[in-house]
Amino acid sequence: MTVPADEILVAGRWRRGGGAPLECVDPATGEPLAVVHAASARDVDDAAQAAAVPEWAALLPHERARVLMRVGDLIERDADELALLQTRNTGKALRETRALVASAAATFRFYAAALETMETALTPQRGPYLTMSVYEPIGVVGAITPWNSPIASDAQKIAPALAAGNGVLLKPAEATPLVSLALARLVLEAGVPAPLLSVLPGSGSVVGDALVRHPLVGKVAFTGGTSTGRAIGRIAAEKIMPVTMELGGKSPTIVCPDASAEQAVAGILYGIFSSTGQSCIAGSRIFLPAARYDEFRDLLVAGASRLRLGPGVAGDTQVAPLVTFAHRDRVAALVDRAREEGARVLCGGAVPSSAGAYYPPTLLEGLPNTSKTCQEEIFGPVGVLLPYVDEDDLVRQANDSVYGLACGIWTADYRRAWRIARRVEAGTVWINTYKQFSISTPFSGMKESGLGVDKGRDGILGYMRQKSVYWGLDEGPLPWAG
Ligand code: NAP
């Protein structure tokens, strides 16, 4: 595995960042992996000044698309190395980082295709003029991503932003910049003009803040926590700048009385414990019908207790370390708080003695949905079991949350699935499956889980400005002045 040198990409040049050194650590061992000097506010300014490249925006769509297709090919060429780098920096299991790398390649190809097939609308004529709706790049876009799935979340912003003709300033999470820097090398190798993309690691409060406030940055695409999103939104409001926000969640996963136990249990375990629960759409509130509560509780506890903890690099690991030791301690403290709130710990619930930042799959019961544990995101391998008596009670509890990101429904009755899917406030609903993703399907959050839509063909429009053009058809002057 090649760890990128201590260089960040600023305005087309690889150079040491002007900020403080950031130590990247392998959370499976606690060993240092690399040191990356953070960007400074000056680096952010240099990047923003250089990022608008009119020659890129002026290329015909199929010409830009060809370059983006090549990025997809290069990601595939280096897939093993990228997956390993991300596993070492984030702790995630290799089987997951391989899937994230494949998804990043697919994202570049998808937006190349979306760009090449995008049409300009000739809107219906309503007078002696033709009317058109056309789209143009915004100019310079800021992309801010979290640490849980860096290459996939980077690609979901960089690919549509470049496809739309923009320059991009990417700020990866402070703890996990390595795979974002490696991805940038491939974007340049594919032929994207160098100053278009900058990768600016560093803390959110310094580099992220400078990026959001920069006058040349015309849009920010943010994925992260709701409180950070709110802070960015305040600055955006001052600038009258568009933002898209993919934020936190506390998603309900719902077992109906007629659900297949085998399918529901496997899906629920995957939904909450894959990625060690560090997933915005983790199904962390597990609603069980009161009449089958004990049966499902016992199956879930047995299944969770069998999951294999281990380093991300081991092929059979199901639950890898958390991203950092500090985050592991935060998760442990939130489980302690749950105990203080009255939770019974059914499995897990204690930091193991192994060297890495591990925390075991943990299931809790005995808390009302109104407790802090059920209302606040933990972002770790912790699920709470909640009984419900009937469908109205279920929907009321499921919707009693500031979040509205995702929902899972396990049932054999398609009418019931449809009813619940339409009543639950969530941007994505999975029926008899969970945590499946498709770049062709829009992704958004309701309530405090987000603003705007990512992915899908129209995801590219979020990185463009719309302009209407009227073509007068009258031979003579407008009648008013005469
Ligand atoms: P976070 O603390 O909000 O950080 C996300 C990114 O924002 C990081 O790059 C961070 O930099 C940066 N940042 C922090 N403060 C900033 C500021 N004032 N101005 C500009 N940028 C700032 O979130 P996290 O803990 O990394 O990630 C976990 C959260 O992300 C969870 O809430 C999760 O649900 C959410 N998430 C949502 C989705 C989705 O699609 N809805 C997907 C994945 C994750 P630092 O590294 O310095 O903190």
Short mmCIF file of C-alpha atoms and ligand atoms in Angstrom, two decimals:
data_model
loop_
_atom_site.label_atom_id
_atom_site.label_comp_id
_atom_site.label_asym_id
_atom_site.label_seq_id
_atom_site.Cartn_x
_atom_site.Cartn_y
_atom_site.Cartn_z
CA MET A 1 0.00 0.00 0.00
CA THR A 2 1.40 3.41 -0.97
CA VAL A 3 0.61 6.09 1.58
CA PRO A 4 0.48 9.49 -0.17
CA ALA A 5 3.42 11.76 0.64
CA ASP A 6 2.87 14.75 2.92
CA GLU A 7 1.42 16.83 0.10
CA ILE A 8 -2.02 18.27 -0.45
CA LEU A 9 -3.44 19.42 -3.78
CA VAL A 10 -3.81 23.21 -3.95
CA ALA A 11 -4.71 24.97 -7.19
CA GLY A 12 -3.23 22.19 -9.30
CA ARG A 13 0.03 21.82 -7.36
CA TRP A 14 1.02 19.16 -4.85
CA ARG A 15 2.60 20.91 -1.90
CA ARG A 16 2.87 20.72 1.86
CA GLY A 17 -0.15 22.37 3.46
CA GLY A 18 0.41 25.63 5.34
CA GLY A 19 -1.44 24.42 8.44
CA ALA A 20 -0.64 22.19 11.39
CA PRO A 21 0.48 18.55 10.97
CA LEU A 22 -2.36 16.00 11.18
CA GLU A 23 -1.44 12.51 12.24
CA CYS A 24 -3.42 9.76 10.52
CA VAL A 25 -3.69 6.67 12.70
CA ASP A 26 -4.71 3.08 11.92
CA PRO A 27 -7.55 2.51 14.42
CA ALA A 28 -7.07 -1.27 14.30
CA THR A 29 -3.64 -0.94 15.89
CA GLY A 30 -3.22 2.61 17.12
CA GLU A 31 -0.09 2.85 14.93
CA PRO A 32 0.57 6.09 13.03
CA LEU A 33 0.02 5.77 9.27
CA ALA A 34 1.04 9.13 7.86
CA VAL A 35 1.38 12.81 8.66
CA VAL A 36 -0.45 15.28 6.44
CA HIS A 37 0.00 19.01 6.95
CA ALA A 38 -3.43 20.64 6.95
CA ALA A 39 -4.37 23.39 4.53
CA SER A 40 -4.22 26.98 5.76
CA ALA A 41 -6.69 29.77 5.02
CA ARG A 42 -4.14 30.97 2.43
CA ASP A 43 -4.25 27.54 0.73
CA VAL A 44 -8.05 27.77 0.61
CA ASP A 45 -7.81 31.18 -1.02
CA ASP A 46 -5.21 30.02 -3.58
CA ALA A 47 -7.41 27.03 -4.43
CA ALA A 48 -10.56 29.13 -4.83
CA GLN A 49 -8.81 31.75 -7.01
CA ALA A 50 -7.60 29.06 -9.43
CA ALA A 51 -10.58 26.70 -9.51
CA ALA A 52 -12.78 28.33 -12.14
CA VAL A 53 -11.38 27.06 -15.44
CA PRO A 54 -13.46 28.40 -18.35
CA GLU A 55 -11.84 25.94 -20.80
CA TRP A 56 -13.31 23.02 -18.82
CA ALA A 57 -16.78 24.54 -18.70
CA ALA A 58 -16.54 25.31 -22.42
CA LEU A 59 -15.82 21.70 -23.41
CA LEU A 60 -18.77 20.00 -25.07
CA PRO A 61 -20.62 17.68 -22.68
CA HIS A 62 -19.40 14.49 -24.39
CA GLU A 63 -15.80 15.75 -24.14
CA ARG A 64 -16.08 16.31 -20.38
CA ALA A 65 -17.88 12.98 -20.07
CA ARG A 66 -14.99 11.14 -21.71
CA VAL A 67 -12.57 12.43 -19.05
CA LEU A 68 -14.94 11.46 -16.22
CA MET A 69 -15.31 7.95 -17.69
CA ARG A 70 -11.53 7.67 -17.52
CA VAL A 71 -11.60 8.56 -13.79
CA GLY A 72 -13.92 5.57 -13.30
CA ASP A 73 -11.45 3.31 -15.16
CA LEU A 74 -8.49 4.54 -13.09
CA ILE A 75 -10.35 4.00 -9.82
CA GLU A 76 -10.99 0.42 -10.93
CA ARG A 77 -7.36 -0.01 -11.93
CA ASP A 78 -6.22 0.99 -8.42
CA ALA A 79 -9.22 -0.48 -6.58
CA ASP A 80 -7.27 -2.84 -4.30
CA GLU A 81 -4.86 -0.15 -3.20
CA LEU A 82 -7.60 2.45 -2.62
CA ALA A 83 -9.68 -0.01 -0.58
CA LEU A 84 -6.71 -0.97 1.58
CA LEU A 85 -5.74 2.68 2.13
CA GLN A 86 -9.29 3.51 3.23
CA THR A 87 -9.42 0.47 5.50
CA ARG A 88 -6.16 1.46 7.17
CA ASN A 89 -7.23 5.10 7.65
CA THR A 90 -10.90 4.57 8.67
CA GLY A 91 -10.76 1.09 10.20
CA LYS A 92 -13.61 -0.11 7.95
CA ALA A 93 -13.69 -3.74 6.84
CA LEU A 94 -12.07 -4.41 3.46
CA ARG A 95 -15.24 -5.95 2.07
CA GLU A 96 -16.95 -2.60 2.73
CA THR A 97 -14.18 -0.37 1.42
CA ARG A 98 -14.00 -2.49 -1.77
CA ALA A 99 -17.70 -1.82 -2.29
CA LEU A 100 -17.18 1.91 -1.64
CA VAL A 101 -14.36 2.07 -4.20
CA ALA A 102 -16.54 0.29 -6.78
CA SER A 103 -19.33 2.74 -6.00
CA ALA A 104 -16.97 5.71 -6.53
CA ALA A 105 -15.99 4.37 -9.99
CA ALA A 106 -19.67 3.83 -10.85
CA THR A 107 -20.51 7.37 -9.69
CA PHE A 108 -18.00 8.96 -12.11
CA ARG A 109 -19.37 6.82 -14.96
CA PHE A 110 -22.98 7.57 -14.04
CA TYR A 111 -22.44 11.34 -14.07
CA ALA A 112 -20.46 11.12 -17.31
CA ALA A 113 -23.52 9.41 -18.84
CA ALA A 114 -25.94 11.87 -17.19
CA LEU A 115 -23.94 14.77 -18.60
CA GLU A 116 -23.75 13.34 -22.09
CA THR A 117 -27.49 12.68 -22.25
CA MET A 118 -28.67 15.84 -20.45
CA GLU A 119 -31.13 17.92 -22.47
CA THR A 120 -31.97 21.60 -22.58
CA ALA A 121 -35.73 22.22 -22.36
CA LEU A 122 -37.63 24.15 -24.99
CA THR A 123 -40.56 25.13 -22.75
CA PRO A 124 -44.13 25.34 -24.12
CA GLN A 125 -44.70 28.48 -26.16
CA ARG A 126 -47.14 30.98 -24.56
CA GLY A 127 -46.65 34.07 -26.72
CA PRO A 128 -44.80 35.41 -29.75
CA TYR A 129 -41.51 34.13 -28.38
CA LEU A 130 -39.70 30.85 -27.92
CA THR A 131 -38.67 30.00 -24.35
CA MET A 132 -35.73 27.89 -23.26
CA SER A 133 -34.42 26.72 -19.93
CA VAL A 134 -30.66 26.19 -19.91
CA TYR A 135 -28.19 25.21 -17.19
CA GLU A 136 -24.75 26.63 -16.51
CA PRO A 137 -22.00 25.78 -14.01
CA ILE A 138 -21.99 27.65 -10.69
CA GLY A 139 -18.23 28.26 -10.91
CA VAL A 140 -16.50 27.05 -7.74
CA VAL A 141 -18.15 24.51 -5.47
CA GLY A 142 -17.09 23.53 -1.94
CA ALA A 143 -17.49 19.87 -0.96
CA ILE A 144 -17.20 18.90 2.73
CA THR A 145 -17.27 15.21 3.61
CA PRO A 146 -17.21 13.12 6.81
CA TRP A 147 -14.93 10.23 7.74
CA ASN A 148 -17.25 7.29 7.50
CA SER A 149 -17.15 6.54 3.75
CA PRO A 150 -14.71 9.07 2.27
CA ILE A 151 -14.14 7.81 -1.29
CA ALA A 152 -17.83 7.24 -1.97
CA SER A 153 -19.00 10.53 -0.45
CA ASP A 154 -16.17 12.43 -2.18
CA ALA A 155 -17.15 10.93 -5.55
CA GLN A 156 -20.82 11.76 -5.01
CA LYS A 157 -19.87 15.42 -4.86
CA ILE A 158 -16.82 15.70 -7.15
CA ALA A 159 -18.31 13.75 -10.08
CA PRO A 160 -21.54 15.75 -10.56
CA ALA A 161 -19.76 19.04 -9.75
CA LEU A 162 -17.06 18.45 -12.39
CA ALA A 163 -19.62 17.08 -14.85
CA ALA A 164 -21.54 20.32 -14.47
CA GLY A 165 -18.39 22.28 -15.41
CA ASN A 166 -17.36 23.56 -11.97
CA GLY A 167 -14.11 23.64 -10.07
CA VAL A 168 -14.22 21.81 -6.73
CA LEU A 169 -12.58 22.47 -3.36
CA LEU A 170 -12.85 19.25 -1.34
CA LYS A 171 -12.39 19.27 2.43
CA PRO A 172 -12.20 15.71 3.71
CA ALA A 173 -12.57 14.93 7.40
CA GLU A 174 -9.53 15.81 9.51
CA ALA A 175 -8.94 12.18 10.59
CA THR A 176 -9.28 10.52 7.18
CA PRO A 177 -7.78 12.56 4.31
CA LEU A 178 -5.62 9.83 2.72
CA VAL A 179 -8.02 8.22 0.28
CA SER A 180 -9.35 11.63 -0.84
CA LEU A 181 -5.78 12.69 -1.73
CA ALA A 182 -5.24 9.39 -3.59
CA LEU A 183 -8.49 9.90 -5.50
CA ALA A 184 -7.38 13.40 -6.55
CA ARG A 185 -4.24 11.94 -8.17
CA LEU A 186 -6.47 9.75 -10.35
CA VAL A 187 -8.76 12.65 -11.28
CA LEU A 188 -5.74 14.59 -12.52
CA GLU A 189 -4.26 11.54 -14.28
CA ALA A 190 -7.54 11.14 -16.17
CA GLY A 191 -7.08 14.59 -17.70
CA VAL A 192 -9.17 16.92 -15.54
CA PRO A 193 -7.34 20.30 -15.74
CA ALA A 194 -5.18 20.58 -12.62
CA PRO A 195 -6.47 23.77 -10.94
CA LEU A 196 -10.08 22.53 -11.06
CA LEU A 197 -9.74 20.25 -8.05
CA SER A 198 -8.10 21.03 -4.73
CA VAL A 199 -8.08 18.71 -1.72
CA LEU A 200 -7.77 20.70 1.50
CA PRO A 201 -7.49 18.56 4.64
CA GLY A 202 -7.74 20.19 8.03
CA SER A 203 -10.16 20.96 10.78
CA GLY A 204 -13.70 21.97 10.05
CA SER A 205 -13.48 25.05 12.24
CA VAL A 206 -10.48 26.43 10.27
CA VAL A 207 -10.36 24.97 6.74
CA GLY A 208 -14.06 24.09 6.44
CA ASP A 209 -15.10 27.50 7.76
CA ALA A 210 -12.70 29.37 5.41
CA LEU A 211 -14.03 27.37 2.48
CA VAL A 212 -17.69 28.05 3.27
CA ARG A 213 -17.06 31.77 3.80
CA HIS A 214 -14.88 32.25 0.71
CA PRO A 215 -16.56 34.77 -1.61
CA LEU A 216 -15.68 32.78 -4.74
CA VAL A 217 -17.33 29.60 -3.45
CA GLY A 218 -20.83 29.66 -4.96
CA LYS A 219 -22.27 26.47 -3.43
CA VAL A 220 -21.44 24.08 -0.64
CA ALA A 221 -22.32 20.39 -0.76
CA PHE A 222 -22.04 19.09 2.80
CA THR A 223 -22.32 15.65 4.36
CA GLY A 224 -21.96 15.44 8.12
CA GLY A 225 -23.71 16.08 11.40
CA THR A 226 -26.84 18.21 11.77
CA SER A 227 -25.26 20.77 14.12
CA THR A 228 -22.40 21.38 11.65
CA GLY A 229 -24.95 21.62 8.84
CA ARG A 230 -26.84 24.26 10.79
CA ALA A 231 -23.64 26.33 11.28
CA ILE A 232 -22.82 26.11 7.55
CA GLY A 233 -26.42 27.00 6.70
CA ARG A 234 -26.18 30.23 8.71
CA ILE A 235 -23.15 31.37 6.70
CA ALA A 236 -24.80 30.30 3.45
CA ALA A 237 -27.86 32.37 4.36
CA GLU A 238 -25.65 35.46 4.75
CA LYS A 239 -24.07 34.80 1.35
CA ILE A 240 -27.41 33.81 -0.27
CA MET A 241 -25.56 30.69 -1.39
CA PRO A 242 -27.20 27.35 -2.23
CA VAL A 243 -26.28 24.37 -0.08
CA THR A 244 -27.12 20.70 -0.14
CA MET A 245 -26.92 18.92 3.17
CA GLU A 246 -26.87 15.21 3.90
CA LEU A 247 -27.11 15.12 7.70
CA GLY A 248 -27.67 12.79 10.62
CA GLY A 249 -30.30 10.16 11.30
CA LYS A 250 -31.90 7.93 13.92
CA SER A 251 -33.68 5.62 11.56
CA PRO A 252 -36.49 3.24 12.51
CA THR A 253 -36.33 -0.32 11.26
CA ILE A 254 -39.73 -1.93 11.66
CA VAL A 255 -40.62 -5.59 12.07
CA CYS A 256 -44.28 -6.27 11.23
CA PRO A 257 -46.10 -9.17 12.93
CA ASP A 258 -46.03 -11.25 9.71
CA ALA A 259 -42.33 -10.71 8.91
CA SER A 260 -40.01 -13.59 8.06
CA ALA A 261 -37.82 -13.87 11.15
CA GLU A 262 -34.82 -15.08 9.16
CA GLN A 263 -34.97 -12.21 6.67
CA ALA A 264 -35.77 -9.52 9.24
CA VAL A 265 -33.05 -10.52 11.72
CA ALA A 266 -30.33 -10.72 9.03
CA GLY A 267 -31.41 -7.35 7.60
CA ILE A 268 -31.62 -5.61 10.98
CA LEU A 269 -28.17 -6.86 12.05
CA TYR A 270 -26.70 -5.63 8.76
CA GLY A 271 -28.56 -2.32 9.01
CA ILE A 272 -27.22 -1.41 12.45
CA PHE A 273 -23.91 -3.25 12.80
CA SER A 274 -22.27 -3.10 9.34
CA SER A 275 -19.73 -0.24 9.17
CA THR A 276 -19.70 -0.70 12.97
CA GLY A 277 -22.84 1.44 13.05
CA GLN A 278 -20.99 4.47 11.66
CA SER A 279 -23.57 5.04 9.03
CA CYS A 280 -26.01 7.93 8.68
CA ILE A 281 -28.77 5.51 7.71
CA ALA A 282 -28.03 2.94 10.44
CA GLY A 283 -31.30 1.35 11.58
CA SER A 284 -30.73 2.24 15.22
CA ARG A 285 -34.32 2.20 16.51
CA ILE A 286 -35.62 -1.34 16.11
CA PHE A 287 -39.41 -1.55 16.42
CA LEU A 288 -40.77 -5.00 17.30
CA PRO A 289 -44.47 -6.00 17.56
CA ALA A 290 -45.34 -6.51 21.22
CA ALA A 291 -46.83 -9.93 20.44
CA ARG A 292 -43.53 -11.25 19.00
CA TYR A 293 -41.16 -9.07 21.01
CA ASP A 294 -39.43 -11.82 23.03
CA GLU A 295 -38.92 -14.05 19.98
CA PHE A 296 -37.28 -11.28 17.92
CA ARG A 297 -35.27 -9.96 20.86
CA ASP A 298 -33.74 -13.40 21.47
CA LEU A 299 -32.94 -13.91 17.78
CA LEU A 300 -31.36 -10.47 17.47
CA VAL A 301 -29.26 -10.89 20.61
CA ALA A 302 -28.08 -14.33 19.45
CA GLY A 303 -27.23 -12.96 15.99
CA ALA A 304 -25.43 -9.87 17.35
CA SER A 305 -23.38 -11.98 19.76
CA ARG A 306 -22.17 -14.18 16.87
CA LEU A 307 -20.81 -11.27 14.76
CA ARG A 308 -17.04 -11.42 14.29
CA LEU A 309 -15.04 -8.44 15.58
CA GLY A 310 -11.65 -7.94 14.00
CA PRO A 311 -9.35 -5.71 12.01
CA GLY A 312 -10.71 -4.35 8.75
CA VAL A 313 -7.97 -6.09 6.77
CA ALA A 314 -9.10 -9.59 7.89
CA GLY A 315 -11.34 -11.20 5.28
CA ASP A 316 -13.93 -12.57 7.74
CA THR A 317 -14.34 -9.41 9.88
CA GLN A 318 -17.93 -8.23 10.21
CA VAL A 319 -17.47 -5.55 12.89
CA ALA A 320 -14.25 -3.56 12.42
CA PRO A 321 -12.84 -0.88 14.76
CA LEU A 322 -14.43 2.51 15.07
CA VAL A 323 -12.72 5.35 13.22
CA THR A 324 -10.72 6.73 16.15
CA PHE A 325 -10.14 5.94 19.81
CA ALA A 326 -11.84 9.22 20.71
CA HIS A 327 -14.96 8.18 18.82
CA ARG A 328 -14.89 4.73 20.48
CA ASP A 329 -14.80 6.47 23.88
CA ARG A 330 -17.70 8.69 22.86
CA VAL A 331 -19.81 5.65 21.90
CA ALA A 332 -18.91 3.96 25.22
CA ALA A 333 -19.95 7.10 27.13
CA LEU A 334 -23.31 7.19 25.32
CA VAL A 335 -23.97 3.55 26.29
CA ASP A 336 -23.15 4.47 29.90
CA ARG A 337 -25.63 7.33 29.63
CA ALA A 338 -28.23 4.86 28.30
CA ARG A 339 -27.69 2.73 31.41
CA GLU A 340 -28.27 5.83 33.55
CA GLU A 341 -31.50 6.41 31.60
CA GLY A 342 -32.60 2.91 32.64
CA ALA A 343 -31.55 0.77 29.65
CA ARG A 344 -30.94 -2.97 30.03
CA VAL A 345 -27.87 -4.01 28.05
CA LEU A 346 -28.76 -7.24 26.21
CA CYS A 347 -25.35 -7.77 24.59
CA GLY A 348 -22.11 -5.81 24.17
CA GLY A 349 -21.90 -2.61 26.16
CA ALA A 350 -18.25 -2.72 27.25
CA VAL A 351 -14.93 -1.79 25.63
CA PRO A 352 -13.03 -5.02 24.87
CA SER A 353 -9.43 -5.45 25.96
CA SER A 354 -8.02 -5.71 22.39
CA ALA A 355 -5.58 -3.05 21.18
CA GLY A 356 -7.71 -1.35 18.49
CA ALA A 357 -10.61 1.11 18.75
CA TYR A 358 -13.17 -1.71 19.05
CA TYR A 359 -16.66 -1.60 20.47
CA PRO A 360 -18.89 -4.67 20.30
CA PRO A 361 -22.39 -4.90 18.79
CA THR A 362 -24.67 -3.62 21.54
CA LEU A 363 -28.44 -4.02 21.90
CA LEU A 364 -30.44 -2.13 24.52
CA GLU A 365 -34.05 -2.36 25.73
CA GLY A 366 -36.28 -0.85 28.36
CA LEU A 367 -36.10 2.76 27.15
CA PRO A 368 -38.99 4.89 25.87
CA ASN A 369 -38.63 6.39 22.39
CA THR A 370 -38.52 9.79 24.09
CA SER A 371 -35.23 8.99 25.90
CA LYS A 372 -32.02 10.75 24.80
CA THR A 373 -30.61 7.40 23.68
CA CYS A 374 -33.52 6.97 21.25
CA GLN A 375 -33.57 10.57 20.09
CA GLU A 376 -29.86 11.35 19.58
CA GLU A 377 -27.52 9.83 17.02
CA ILE A 378 -24.83 7.55 18.49
CA PHE A 379 -23.05 6.72 15.20
CA GLY A 380 -21.75 3.45 16.56
CA PRO A 381 -22.83 -0.21 16.89
CA VAL A 382 -25.71 0.45 19.27
CA GLY A 383 -29.36 -0.41 18.60
CA VAL A 384 -32.38 0.02 20.87
CA LEU A 385 -35.31 -2.42 20.83
CA LEU A 386 -38.73 -0.76 21.12
CA PRO A 387 -42.10 -2.57 21.32
CA TYR A 388 -45.23 -1.24 19.61
CA VAL A 389 -48.86 -2.32 19.92
CA ASP A 390 -50.42 -1.46 16.56
CA GLU A 391 -49.73 0.42 13.34
CA ASP A 392 -50.82 3.83 14.64
CA ASP A 393 -48.62 3.44 17.72
CA LEU A 394 -45.74 2.34 15.48
CA VAL A 395 -46.03 5.30 13.08
CA ARG A 396 -46.37 7.76 15.94
CA GLN A 397 -43.19 6.48 17.61
CA ALA A 398 -41.25 6.13 14.34
CA ASN A 399 -42.03 9.75 13.42
CA ASP A 400 -41.32 11.08 16.91
CA SER A 401 -37.79 12.16 15.98
CA VAL A 402 -36.16 15.31 14.69
CA TYR A 403 -34.60 13.13 11.97
CA GLY A 404 -36.14 11.69 8.83
CA LEU A 405 -33.39 9.96 6.90
CA ALA A 406 -34.30 6.31 6.37
CA CYS A 407 -36.67 3.53 7.39
CA GLY A 408 -36.74 -0.25 7.02
CA ILE A 409 -39.94 -2.33 6.90
CA TRP A 410 -40.01 -6.11 7.24
CA THR A 411 -43.32 -7.68 6.22
CA ALA A 412 -44.90 -10.24 3.87
CA ASP A 413 -47.92 -7.96 3.28
CA TYR A 414 -47.31 -5.52 0.42
CA ARG A 415 -50.35 -3.41 1.33
CA ARG A 416 -49.08 -2.93 4.87
CA ALA A 417 -45.60 -2.12 3.54
CA TRP A 418 -47.04 0.55 1.26
CA ARG A 419 -49.17 2.07 4.02
CA ILE A 420 -46.29 2.33 6.47
CA ALA A 421 -43.83 3.49 3.80
CA ARG A 422 -46.12 6.40 2.96
CA ARG A 423 -46.79 7.33 6.59
CA VAL A 424 -43.20 7.32 7.89
CA GLU A 425 -41.24 10.55 7.43
CA ALA A 426 -38.02 9.36 5.79
CA GLY A 427 -36.12 10.23 2.62
CA THR A 428 -35.43 6.56 1.85
CA VAL A 429 -37.57 3.54 2.70
CA TRP A 430 -36.30 -0.02 2.31
CA ILE A 431 -38.91 -2.81 2.20
CA ASN A 432 -37.59 -6.29 2.98
CA THR A 433 -34.05 -5.06 2.46
CA TYR A 434 -31.84 -2.43 4.07
CA LYS A 435 -28.86 -0.19 3.33
CA GLN A 436 -28.85 -0.91 -0.40
CA PHE A 437 -27.74 2.04 -2.53
CA SER A 438 -28.03 2.95 -6.15
CA ILE A 439 -26.42 6.04 -7.68
CA SER A 440 -29.36 6.25 -10.10
CA THR A 441 -31.83 6.76 -7.21
CA PRO A 442 -32.13 10.19 -5.54
CA PHE A 443 -31.07 10.43 -1.88
CA SER A 444 -32.32 13.05 0.54
CA GLY A 445 -33.28 13.51 4.16
CA MET A 446 -36.48 14.90 5.62
CA LYS A 447 -36.68 17.20 8.67
CA GLU A 448 -33.24 17.70 10.30
CA SER A 449 -31.68 14.94 8.18
CA GLY A 450 -31.01 17.12 5.20
CA LEU A 451 -31.75 19.70 2.58
CA GLY A 452 -31.73 19.12 -1.16
CA VAL A 453 -31.19 15.96 -3.16
CA ASP A 454 -28.03 14.08 -4.12
CA LYS A 455 -27.56 11.26 -6.62
CA GLY A 456 -29.87 10.37 -9.48
CA ARG A 457 -29.75 11.89 -12.97
CA ASP A 458 -30.91 15.24 -11.63
CA GLY A 459 -28.14 15.27 -9.00
CA ILE A 460 -26.07 17.14 -11.59
CA LEU A 461 -28.58 20.02 -11.55
CA GLY A 462 -27.69 20.74 -7.93
CA TYR A 463 -24.31 21.93 -9.23
CA MET A 464 -25.75 24.20 -11.93
CA ARG A 465 -27.53 27.50 -12.26
CA GLN A 466 -30.68 27.67 -14.27
CA LYS A 467 -31.19 30.41 -16.87
CA SER A 468 -34.27 31.16 -18.98
CA VAL A 469 -33.85 32.53 -22.50
CA TYR A 470 -36.70 34.18 -24.47
CA TRP A 471 -36.36 34.48 -28.28
CA GLY A 472 -38.73 37.12 -29.73
CA LEU A 473 -40.45 35.99 -32.95
CA ASP A 474 -42.28 39.22 -33.91
CA GLU A 475 -40.86 41.02 -36.91
CA GLY A 476 -42.02 44.43 -35.56
CA PRO A 477 -41.38 46.34 -32.26
CA LEU A 478 -43.19 45.54 -29.01
CA PRO A 479 -46.57 47.37 -29.18
CA TRP A 480 -46.40 49.20 -25.78
CA ALA A 481 -44.03 52.01 -26.78
CA GLY A 482 -46.00 52.76 -29.92
P1 NAP B 1 -19.18 16.51 11.29
O1 NAP B 1 -18.50 16.70 12.57
O2 NAP B 1 -20.38 17.34 10.99
O3 NAP B 1 -18.06 16.69 10.16
C1 NAP B 1 -18.34 16.53 8.78
C2 NAP B 1 -17.35 17.37 8.00
O4 NAP B 1 -17.60 18.76 8.28
C3 NAP B 1 -15.89 17.12 8.39
O5 NAP B 1 -15.08 17.28 7.24
C4 NAP B 1 -15.65 18.24 9.39
O6 NAP B 1 -14.30 18.55 9.63
C5 NAP B 1 -16.39 19.37 8.73
N1 NAP B 1 -16.73 20.48 9.64
C6 NAP B 1 -16.85 20.44 10.99
N2 NAP B 1 -17.17 21.69 11.45
C7 NAP B 1 -17.22 22.50 10.37
C8 NAP B 1 -17.50 23.89 10.19
N3 NAP B 1 -17.79 24.70 11.23
N4 NAP B 1 -17.47 24.40 8.95
C9 NAP B 1 -17.21 23.61 7.89
N5 NAP B 1 -16.92 22.29 7.98
C10 NAP B 1 -16.96 21.74 9.21
O7 NAP B 1 -19.65 15.00 11.11
P2 NAP B 1 -18.78 13.70 11.36
O8 NAP B 1 -18.74 13.43 12.81
O9 NAP B 1 -17.50 13.79 10.60
O10 NAP B 1 -19.68 12.63 10.60
C11 NAP B 1 -20.73 11.98 11.20
C12 NAP B 1 -22.04 12.68 10.85
O11 NAP B 1 -22.23 12.69 9.44
C13 NAP B 1 -23.22 11.93 11.42
O12 NAP B 1 -24.14 12.84 11.93
C14 NAP B 1 -23.79 11.22 10.19
O13 NAP B 1 -25.14 10.88 10.29
C15 NAP B 1 -23.52 12.22 9.13
N6 NAP B 1 -23.55 11.59 7.79
C16 NAP B 1 -24.62 11.84 6.98
C17 NAP B 1 -24.71 11.21 5.74
C18 NAP B 1 -25.88 11.44 4.84
O14 NAP B 1 -25.78 11.14 3.65
N7 NAP B 1 -27.01 11.94 5.35
C19 NAP B 1 -23.68 10.37 5.32
C20 NAP B 1 -22.60 10.15 6.17
C21 NAP B 1 -22.54 10.78 7.41
P3 NAP B 1 -13.54 17.84 10.87
O15 NAP B 1 -12.99 16.60 10.36
O16 NAP B 1 -12.54 18.77 11.34
O17 NAP B 1 -14.58 17.61 11.93
#
